[in-house]
XYZ file of C-alpha atoms in Angstrom:
368
model
C -10.927 -28.197 -3.306
C -8.195 -25.621 -2.871
C -8.231 -22.760 -5.183
C -4.674 -23.257 -6.291
C -1.981 -25.609 -5.881
C 0.190 -23.131 -4.125
C -0.133 -21.149 -0.909
C -2.259 -17.963 -1.206
C -0.414 -14.748 -0.474
C -2.217 -11.463 0.382
C -0.447 -8.544 -1.584
C -1.668 -6.017 1.038
C -2.448 -6.529 4.519
C -1.524 -4.338 7.658
C -0.363 -4.262 11.185
C -1.776 -2.078 13.804
C 1.011 -0.207 15.355
C 0.793 0.130 19.103
C 1.926 3.662 19.818
C 4.536 2.239 22.503
C 6.651 1.177 19.446
C 7.520 4.853 18.692
C 7.907 6.069 22.254
C 10.283 3.045 22.976
C 12.629 3.417 19.856
C 12.912 7.147 19.096
C 15.747 9.466 20.362
C 14.707 11.040 23.769
C 13.796 14.534 22.362
C 11.129 12.731 20.254
C 9.781 10.439 22.914
C 7.467 13.108 24.449
C 5.907 14.076 21.109
C 5.624 10.552 19.717
C 2.141 9.294 18.861
C 0.284 8.483 22.020
C -2.994 6.413 22.623
C -5.805 8.317 24.014
C -9.029 7.214 25.674
C -11.877 9.358 24.481
C -15.053 10.401 26.402
C -16.995 7.693 24.515
C -14.530 4.967 25.917
C -12.776 4.187 22.567
C -9.130 4.676 21.732
C -7.537 7.008 19.210
C -3.989 8.031 18.668
C -2.886 11.721 19.136
C -0.078 12.913 16.881
C 1.870 16.005 17.744
C 1.648 18.243 14.776
C -1.491 16.946 13.394
C -4.972 18.196 14.184
C -6.978 15.103 13.683
C -6.443 11.981 15.759
C -5.961 8.570 14.217
C -8.863 6.285 14.840
C -6.716 3.155 15.365
C -9.627 0.889 16.300
C -11.182 1.472 12.909
C -7.938 0.210 11.419
C -8.965 -3.155 12.978
C -12.578 -3.590 11.733
C -12.247 -6.807 9.618
C -15.312 -8.795 9.129
C -17.677 -5.957 10.714
C -20.436 -4.169 8.750
C -23.017 -1.544 9.593
C -23.692 -0.685 13.212
C -20.937 -3.213 14.323
C -18.391 -1.335 12.446
C -19.603 2.034 13.725
C -19.460 0.758 17.283
C -15.753 -0.189 16.688
C -14.986 3.503 16.638
C -15.492 3.505 20.310
C -13.592 0.330 20.994
C -10.425 0.023 23.020
C -6.999 -1.126 21.552
C -7.018 -4.388 23.385
C -10.484 -5.220 21.703
C -8.906 -5.141 18.330
C -7.188 -7.966 16.373
C -4.122 -8.838 18.363
C -2.466 -10.100 15.282
C -2.130 -6.421 14.384
C 0.828 -6.361 16.741
C 1.521 -9.904 17.849
C 2.996 -11.995 15.064
C 2.266 -15.289 16.584
C -1.441 -14.488 16.707
C -1.071 -13.177 13.205
C -0.077 -16.533 11.882
C -3.249 -17.957 13.492
C -5.354 -15.258 11.821
C -3.827 -16.322 8.422
C -4.703 -19.844 9.039
C -8.186 -18.956 10.155
C -8.677 -17.207 6.694
C -6.862 -19.869 4.633
C -4.060 -17.509 3.802
C -0.469 -18.525 3.923
C 1.210 -15.227 3.915
C 0.764 -11.427 3.698
C 2.675 -8.510 2.562
C 2.503 -6.158 5.681
C 1.800 -2.410 5.335
C 1.461 0.021 8.195
C -1.701 1.638 9.410
C -0.986 4.573 11.594
C 2.102 4.979 9.289
C -0.261 5.697 6.316
C -1.513 8.534 8.288
C 1.915 9.881 9.151
C 2.893 10.169 5.639
C 0.902 13.446 5.773
C 2.715 14.800 8.864
C 4.116 18.342 7.862
C 7.395 17.874 9.753
C 9.794 15.883 7.605
C 12.471 15.156 10.432
C 9.436 13.857 12.633
C 8.350 11.510 10.021
C 11.939 10.230 9.421
C 12.393 9.453 13.174
C 9.123 7.528 13.401
C 9.539 5.639 10.222
C 13.037 4.584 11.379
C 11.426 3.256 14.651
C 8.595 1.645 12.644
C 11.061 -0.259 10.305
C 13.034 -1.529 13.214
C 9.946 -2.744 14.894
C 8.536 -4.281 11.790
C 11.716 -6.209 11.004
C 11.374 -7.855 14.456
C 7.719 -8.753 13.956
C 8.384 -10.243 10.583
C 11.341 -12.224 11.658
C 9.039 -14.669 13.480
C 8.074 -16.234 9.979
C 9.695 -14.053 7.263
C 8.067 -16.168 4.426
C 4.643 -15.574 5.914
C 5.050 -11.993 7.274
C 6.566 -9.993 4.328
C 7.308 -6.481 5.531
C 7.619 -3.334 3.682
C 9.597 -0.396 5.175
C 8.761 3.115 5.164
C 10.713 6.308 3.958
C 9.745 9.955 4.455
C 11.489 10.905 1.194
C 13.291 14.101 2.808
C 15.389 14.254 -0.388
C 16.620 11.589 -2.867
C 19.937 11.199 -1.054
C 18.077 10.394 2.234
C 15.663 8.216 0.403
C 18.573 6.218 -1.035
C 20.004 5.749 2.585
C 16.611 4.557 3.693
C 16.392 2.122 0.848
C 19.850 0.619 1.828
C 18.741 0.421 5.583
C 15.255 -1.155 4.690
C 17.192 -3.718 2.303
C 19.702 -4.633 5.105
C 16.806 -5.161 7.517
C 15.473 -7.933 5.235
C 12.337 -5.998 4.563
C 10.994 -6.641 1.126
C 9.902 -3.406 -0.298
C 9.167 0.156 0.518
C 5.890 2.316 1.071
C 6.285 5.603 -0.301
C 4.706 8.808 0.880
C 2.154 10.256 -1.761
C 4.170 13.454 -2.004
C 7.946 13.810 -1.558
C 9.335 16.912 0.250
C 11.295 18.348 -2.560
C 9.511 18.908 -5.998
C 7.312 16.064 -7.239
C 7.998 12.449 -8.564
C 8.259 13.654 -12.233
C 11.444 15.671 -11.480
C 14.706 14.315 -12.825
C 15.912 15.031 -9.272
C 14.696 11.356 -8.357
C 16.552 9.565 -11.078
C 19.231 8.342 -8.670
C 16.600 7.133 -6.347
C 14.701 5.149 -9.050
C 17.946 3.647 -10.186
C 18.887 2.739 -6.678
C 15.502 1.097 -6.084
C 15.712 -0.993 -9.377
C 19.298 -1.967 -8.526
C 18.380 -3.160 -5.136
C 15.282 -4.710 -6.541
C 13.103 -3.174 -3.991
C 9.480 -2.651 -5.183
C 8.151 0.816 -4.322
C 4.411 0.908 -3.291
C 2.070 3.838 -3.330
C -0.820 3.159 -1.025
C -4.257 5.054 -0.854
C -4.562 7.615 2.011
C -0.720 8.204 1.973
C -1.093 11.620 0.130
C -2.194 14.957 1.351
C -5.873 15.151 1.926
C -6.096 11.352 1.392
C -9.975 11.453 1.735
C -10.206 14.811 -0.008
C -13.199 17.211 0.460
C -15.741 15.547 -1.407
C -19.009 17.307 -2.540
C -22.214 16.062 -1.250
C -22.742 13.389 1.377
C -19.597 12.526 3.201
C -19.553 8.985 1.959
C -18.772 10.456 -1.508
C -15.289 10.958 -0.369
C -14.752 7.162 -0.525
C -15.185 7.510 -4.211
C -12.221 9.827 -4.590
C -9.804 7.861 -2.612
C -8.170 6.171 -5.712
C -7.603 9.543 -7.379
C -4.239 10.051 -5.690
C -2.795 6.790 -6.888
C -3.906 7.422 -10.469
C -2.307 10.893 -10.301
C 0.972 9.352 -9.107
C 1.110 6.702 -11.860
C 0.283 9.347 -14.458
C 3.045 11.658 -13.174
C 5.628 8.946 -13.361
C 4.637 7.398 -16.647
C 4.023 10.730 -18.657
C 7.484 12.065 -17.211
C 9.297 9.041 -18.626
C 10.378 7.578 -15.323
C 9.831 4.003 -16.580
C 11.540 4.569 -19.842
C 14.624 5.744 -18.016
C 14.312 2.910 -15.356
C 12.584 0.007 -17.183
C 13.275 -2.438 -14.212
C 11.687 -0.233 -11.641
C 8.540 -1.822 -10.063
C 5.752 0.177 -8.609
C 2.814 -1.144 -6.688
C -0.559 0.710 -6.749
C -2.003 -0.564 -3.603
C -5.726 -0.928 -2.525
C -6.897 1.420 -5.248
C -8.911 -1.265 -6.993
C -8.205 -2.168 -10.657
C -11.477 -2.050 -12.617
C -10.705 1.339 -13.734
C -7.304 0.508 -15.178
C -8.268 -0.535 -18.799
C -9.926 2.762 -19.472
C -7.185 4.703 -17.658
C -4.514 3.218 -19.958
C -6.726 3.845 -23.041
C -7.116 7.446 -21.784
C -3.374 7.915 -21.262
C -2.662 6.843 -24.887
C -5.389 8.984 -26.150
C -4.063 12.047 -24.273
C -0.738 11.924 -25.926
C -2.350 11.640 -29.337
C -4.961 14.257 -29.035
C -4.028 16.636 -26.051
C -3.162 20.126 -27.056
C -0.272 20.201 -24.707
C 1.394 17.499 -26.555
C -0.183 17.793 -30.110
C 0.819 14.281 -30.829
C 4.329 14.754 -29.952
C 5.586 12.555 -27.332
C 9.055 11.949 -25.925
C 8.267 8.246 -24.937
C 9.449 5.570 -26.984
C 6.441 3.432 -26.148
C 2.772 4.073 -25.375
C 1.817 5.136 -21.866
C -0.139 1.933 -21.564
C 2.960 -0.166 -22.358
C 4.800 1.183 -19.179
C 1.666 0.707 -17.229
C 1.242 -2.842 -18.216
C 4.997 -3.619 -17.612
C 5.918 -1.568 -14.552
C 2.721 -1.107 -12.376
C 1.395 -3.797 -10.096
C -1.977 -3.760 -8.780
C -3.501 -4.980 -5.463
C -7.303 -5.183 -4.856
C -9.591 -7.118 -2.528
C -12.883 -7.815 -4.174
C -12.818 -6.060 -7.553
C -15.037 -8.395 -9.618
C -14.942 -5.792 -12.537
C -11.096 -6.066 -12.743
C -11.495 -9.879 -12.954
C -14.127 -9.785 -15.575
C -11.919 -7.408 -17.670
C -8.749 -9.592 -16.995
C -7.952 -9.674 -20.668
C -7.399 -6.069 -20.927
C -4.589 -6.368 -18.049
C -1.165 -7.683 -17.842
C -2.454 -10.658 -15.781
C 1.099 -11.029 -14.294
C 0.718 -7.719 -12.579
C -2.547 -8.303 -10.878
C -2.268 -9.262 -7.199
C -5.191 -10.115 -4.712
C -5.163 -8.773 -1.135
C -7.175 -9.432 2.096
C -6.491 -5.878 3.598
C -6.679 -7.678 7.021
C -7.400 -6.337 9.570
C -8.669 -3.122 8.058
C -12.605 -2.477 7.599
C -12.457 -3.205 3.900
C -10.955 -6.599 4.580
C -12.331 -9.818 3.042
C -11.456 -11.654 6.374
C -12.841 -14.113 7.519
C -14.592 -15.019 4.309
C -11.679 -14.626 1.803
C -11.941 -18.193 0.591
C -15.664 -17.845 -0.174
C -15.197 -14.623 -2.076
C -12.257 -15.922 -4.058
C -14.079 -18.976 -5.080
C -16.942 -16.768 -6.319
C -14.898 -14.130 -8.025
C -12.194 -16.234 -9.653
C -14.723 -18.711 -11.132
C -14.132 -17.478 -14.643
C -10.201 -17.685 -14.357
C -8.132 -20.409 -15.719
C -5.952 -22.367 -13.143
C -2.851 -20.405 -14.539
C -4.679 -17.166 -13.992
C -5.742 -17.931 -10.502
C -2.285 -19.026 -9.637
C -0.789 -15.679 -10.938
C -3.334 -13.691 -9.000
C -3.139 -15.534 -5.629
C 0.548 -16.493 -5.613
C 2.981 -16.222 -8.372
C 2.861 -12.488 -9.039
C 3.417 -11.468 -5.388
C 6.013 -14.143 -4.852
C 7.832 -13.128 -7.994
C 7.703 -9.477 -7.074
C 9.083 -9.896 -3.666
C 11.457 -12.833 -4.362
C 9.688 -15.178 -1.864
C 10.692 -18.856 -1.627
């Protein structure tokens, strides 16, 4: 029996950018410094980026379904050994069918890494090329390939121009860099940008690993860094809520992407507690409503296999929770999404399953 009566949509999946997409679409002066595929001594492929010391392990961005040593071995794979659906939209539709998925909201892979590039002009040029390529990729099946553009947020004015271009291209939302170039997102400087995104009905996404030191410098074993990944998203949400962004822009929609959600009930409680007890506020808040109110209304959450979030569902706004497959990344539920969903949604009502797997993401992005 199908899980729901409507098609299942992943709220967070990815493409695998072939570096040629940048080299073929940027102005001539940038072509020689655009990201380039590099074959390592171990025989695997990485992407070298001018201005960034660390290469991007593009093959690990295509590790769906692999675990243990098989995943480690993927670090030495060639690009052509990765999921071709990462760059071939027709193959991607077959991948969706294989996993029982009708459609996916498409985020970048390499583009996440580029959010941390120090040169704003470089980022703007590369993101423009990416947006152009992604619009073509998604045009094959726009109801199943739901693309999100990128902006480097050079400044609020340029950000608004990027929104306008992204909207005109038919892309459905925008993935934001974790840090803007001027001040931070709590500054009133960004009010015109928030207003423009609201007016254009373009949801803004903050995805893990798109902020400085995305993996951080963890204490202890290197794997401990994995535990800190969600911290950047929490900081962005707190920055926007406490500074009154959603009070001034109540129709602004923000997506917290791939940061899980089981932590959210306590985080909302702690935010409310902070305004009541914190010595910096001493109970004096300029917000008309509690921080948890803005979280419940304005923040959408994507997660793959967060059983804790589903067990705590009654503490959430259940119309803001969205399941994601994360295909083809290494944390993906592919090719076992149906089995996982059957197990983890067993305690949900039919309506709750429908919200989680279709209605919430379809309503957010205005899908047919």
